[in-house]
């Protein structure tokens, strides 16, 4: 792999604007190369054996040694051979002796020669890129140093809380004694009495500084677990932040601080890799320059880089060592192997068996679809008397799985293109490192579920056709219910099978949606709620499951009995409105928290959709011109409002004065036409509600339930398209703010200016 591609693949996606623009500098070098070739009238032809001769001669060169035993043997350059002069321009802070605030400028000494203007442009751009990299690195280092100071205070409080909880009587003068120059990162094993602690003060001849409990008087606990009850108490100001000194507080505080250390260590690793990659990129680009121009300018420039803050600063390396040592000691009981597995998770390896089973399940799905089509054609089921009865009862039961499989396939496509265009979906969703599902794993789930669903459909057809199984009609009707129970059991299975971490993550987000607005709304929470707004028909099919099997209608295959009740009609509306109502509550929670004032308009958007859905559902149940007009008017308003929000707010498009007219300044996809096509498709698919208002479902050639299923599939496809551009916009927002690490709430709050005790 060429260095340019390797360089791009190892970038932190959210920091890509801060890296050296290697490709642009290569373009400038190509311009220099093109000019020099034009100026060359004739190129000497090298003999064929020159390359092999050069390699043969290099084999006889003296070995310089692994430790540079001969010293620096490169010949000293005369001033006449100098190509560039690099000088450090002092800024305002430099007058006070701050050597880190330099900006560097290169003077090209051969500008008078032919083509010198091209090289002047190259070095000017090179200086700009290096100053950008150096400045960004310095800014980030200062940021992590401040974060380290905050973590020091948090660790002081955690250690003091450990001592207080595990030994509440440990308040002797010895424990509160402060040794000059002590640093509260060393802890000793807690014991039952202070006398035993006094004996452990010196272990193996080493003096251990005891942590002070005085820090607990200057901090407050924030480690209360977020629950609906805790949220209600905080609303009515009943939730106190004082210490109770119990083990639950200690457990929650330790869990939060452990996660903060993990995220901080990841940021440090990003910074270390950032410095290394950029230094390597500057070395590569200067060597290319020397090769193209036959000059020797790289030594002087790379020497400047070696003396710069980017190369000389060692704060990041020291912080990494200290964070790892503290994590091993305080969070892993001295088990370094366990600590390194947590702090430095191994890269996720692609498993070939996943690819194999995806192909296997996909082939089985195709075979089962062909078998179903053959059975329907041979038995002429489309013209049979039981066609209508089958579409009214069995079809809604199985279409639920069809909607779920289609959603999984769309999500697999999203993951594939997010990965291809380096949209950091794992960070955006907040997955635990190494647990995110790739597109093949999602395809595995989708194709596996499709095999089970198609096998169930075929078994229903065969059982009804076989004369020997006619007496087991009630049993055949239970096949869809068995599939639903199987999927639910897999979803809540506590064992480490079928991607347990992802299932747990999904269930937590689902619980947050159900309990809205009692939990802080994060992106995964409202993203999942948005998915449910496109799966209204799936939720209604679940309602039919309860009706069909709960009322015992499956015994006689009669799904119309419970549908005729008023309770079913009311629940039919409530089920459709529920996902939108969850989004309204989430918008209100975000509005009251003050994170985004536009959430008021977003809540109104979802409320207008609720009105439109209720109007359309009542019209489909009772008909009438007046209801049709009301349903049409409310649907038009909700569609215009929602379409505007999708394209302008969620996707960030339709910016008139952007670099890409009517799109946005930054685009990930290479072709701008794709964005315009997506906007048009969003508008068209948003109009799917018209089939209800204009009675498109009542057609002679297609059953009503089949038309409803088609419209529901179109909405799922629209949501899949929306998902990609929504996360692309979120990713670009993170890139603009250089936000590459999750911000973790810390367990303790304190007054400004608190010092280590």
XYZ file of N, CA, C and O in Angstrom, residues 72 74-75 77 84 86 283 286-287 289-290 295-307:
96
model
N 28.448 10.287 12.860
C 27.825 10.917 11.695
C 28.854 11.048 10.597
O 29.740 11.898 10.635
N 28.131 11.550 7.371
C 27.700 12.338 6.214
C 28.586 13.551 6.058
O 28.929 14.212 7.023
N 28.989 13.847 4.834
C 29.878 14.982 4.617
C 29.186 16.282 4.935
O 27.988 16.434 4.741
N 28.058 20.006 4.487
C 27.687 20.772 3.304
C 28.315 22.156 3.368
O 28.381 22.775 4.424
N 17.779 25.541 1.442
C 16.777 26.266 2.233
C 17.382 26.715 3.546
O 18.373 26.156 4.027
N 15.720 27.530 7.364
C 14.500 27.458 8.166
C 14.713 28.295 9.418
O 15.684 28.101 10.147
N 8.674 13.638 6.579
C 9.898 12.975 6.111
C 9.705 12.418 4.703
O 10.570 12.575 3.834
N 9.508 15.296 2.024
C 10.795 15.935 1.755
C 11.713 15.018 0.950
O 12.489 15.487 0.101
N 11.644 13.729 1.196
C 12.435 12.802 0.401
C 11.950 12.782 -1.042
O 12.755 12.659 -1.989
N 10.665 15.361 -2.505
C 11.159 16.618 -3.070
C 12.618 16.483 -3.493
O 13.004 16.916 -4.600
N 13.444 15.884 -2.637
C 14.858 15.701 -2.976
C 15.019 14.838 -4.217
O 15.874 15.102 -5.069
N 17.975 17.791 -5.188
C 18.568 18.670 -4.194
C 18.685 17.909 -2.868
O 18.247 16.759 -2.735
N 19.245 18.560 -1.879
C 19.391 17.952 -0.556
C 18.858 18.928 0.492
O 19.614 19.494 1.261
N 17.528 19.105 0.471
C 16.892 20.044 1.404
C 16.242 19.348 2.581
O 15.853 20.002 3.555
N 16.105 18.031 2.512
C 15.364 17.328 3.566
C 16.082 17.358 4.901
O 15.443 17.420 5.958
N 17.425 17.320 4.872
C 18.169 17.293 6.144
C 17.880 18.531 6.980
O 17.613 18.435 8.186
N 17.917 19.692 6.349
C 17.695 20.934 7.089
C 16.267 21.017 7.604
O 16.024 21.425 8.752
N 15.314 20.615 6.780
C 13.917 20.730 7.200
C 13.580 19.717 8.293
O 12.897 20.043 9.269
N 14.075 18.503 8.131
C 13.791 17.487 9.144
C 14.508 17.784 10.454
O 14.037 17.416 11.531
N 15.662 18.455 10.363
C 16.337 18.882 11.582
C 15.486 19.894 12.343
O 15.399 19.862 13.574
N 14.831 20.791 11.606
C 13.922 21.754 12.232
C 12.759 21.026 12.905
O 12.354 21.367 14.021
N 12.226 20.004 12.247
C 11.117 19.248 12.830
C 11.558 18.541 14.102
O 10.828 18.491 15.096
N 12.787 18.008 14.089
C 13.306 17.331 15.279
C 13.410 18.278 16.463
O 13.276 17.861 17.618
N 13.672 19.551 16.194
C 13.829 20.516 17.271
C 12.532 21.211 17.650
O 12.516 22.045 18.560
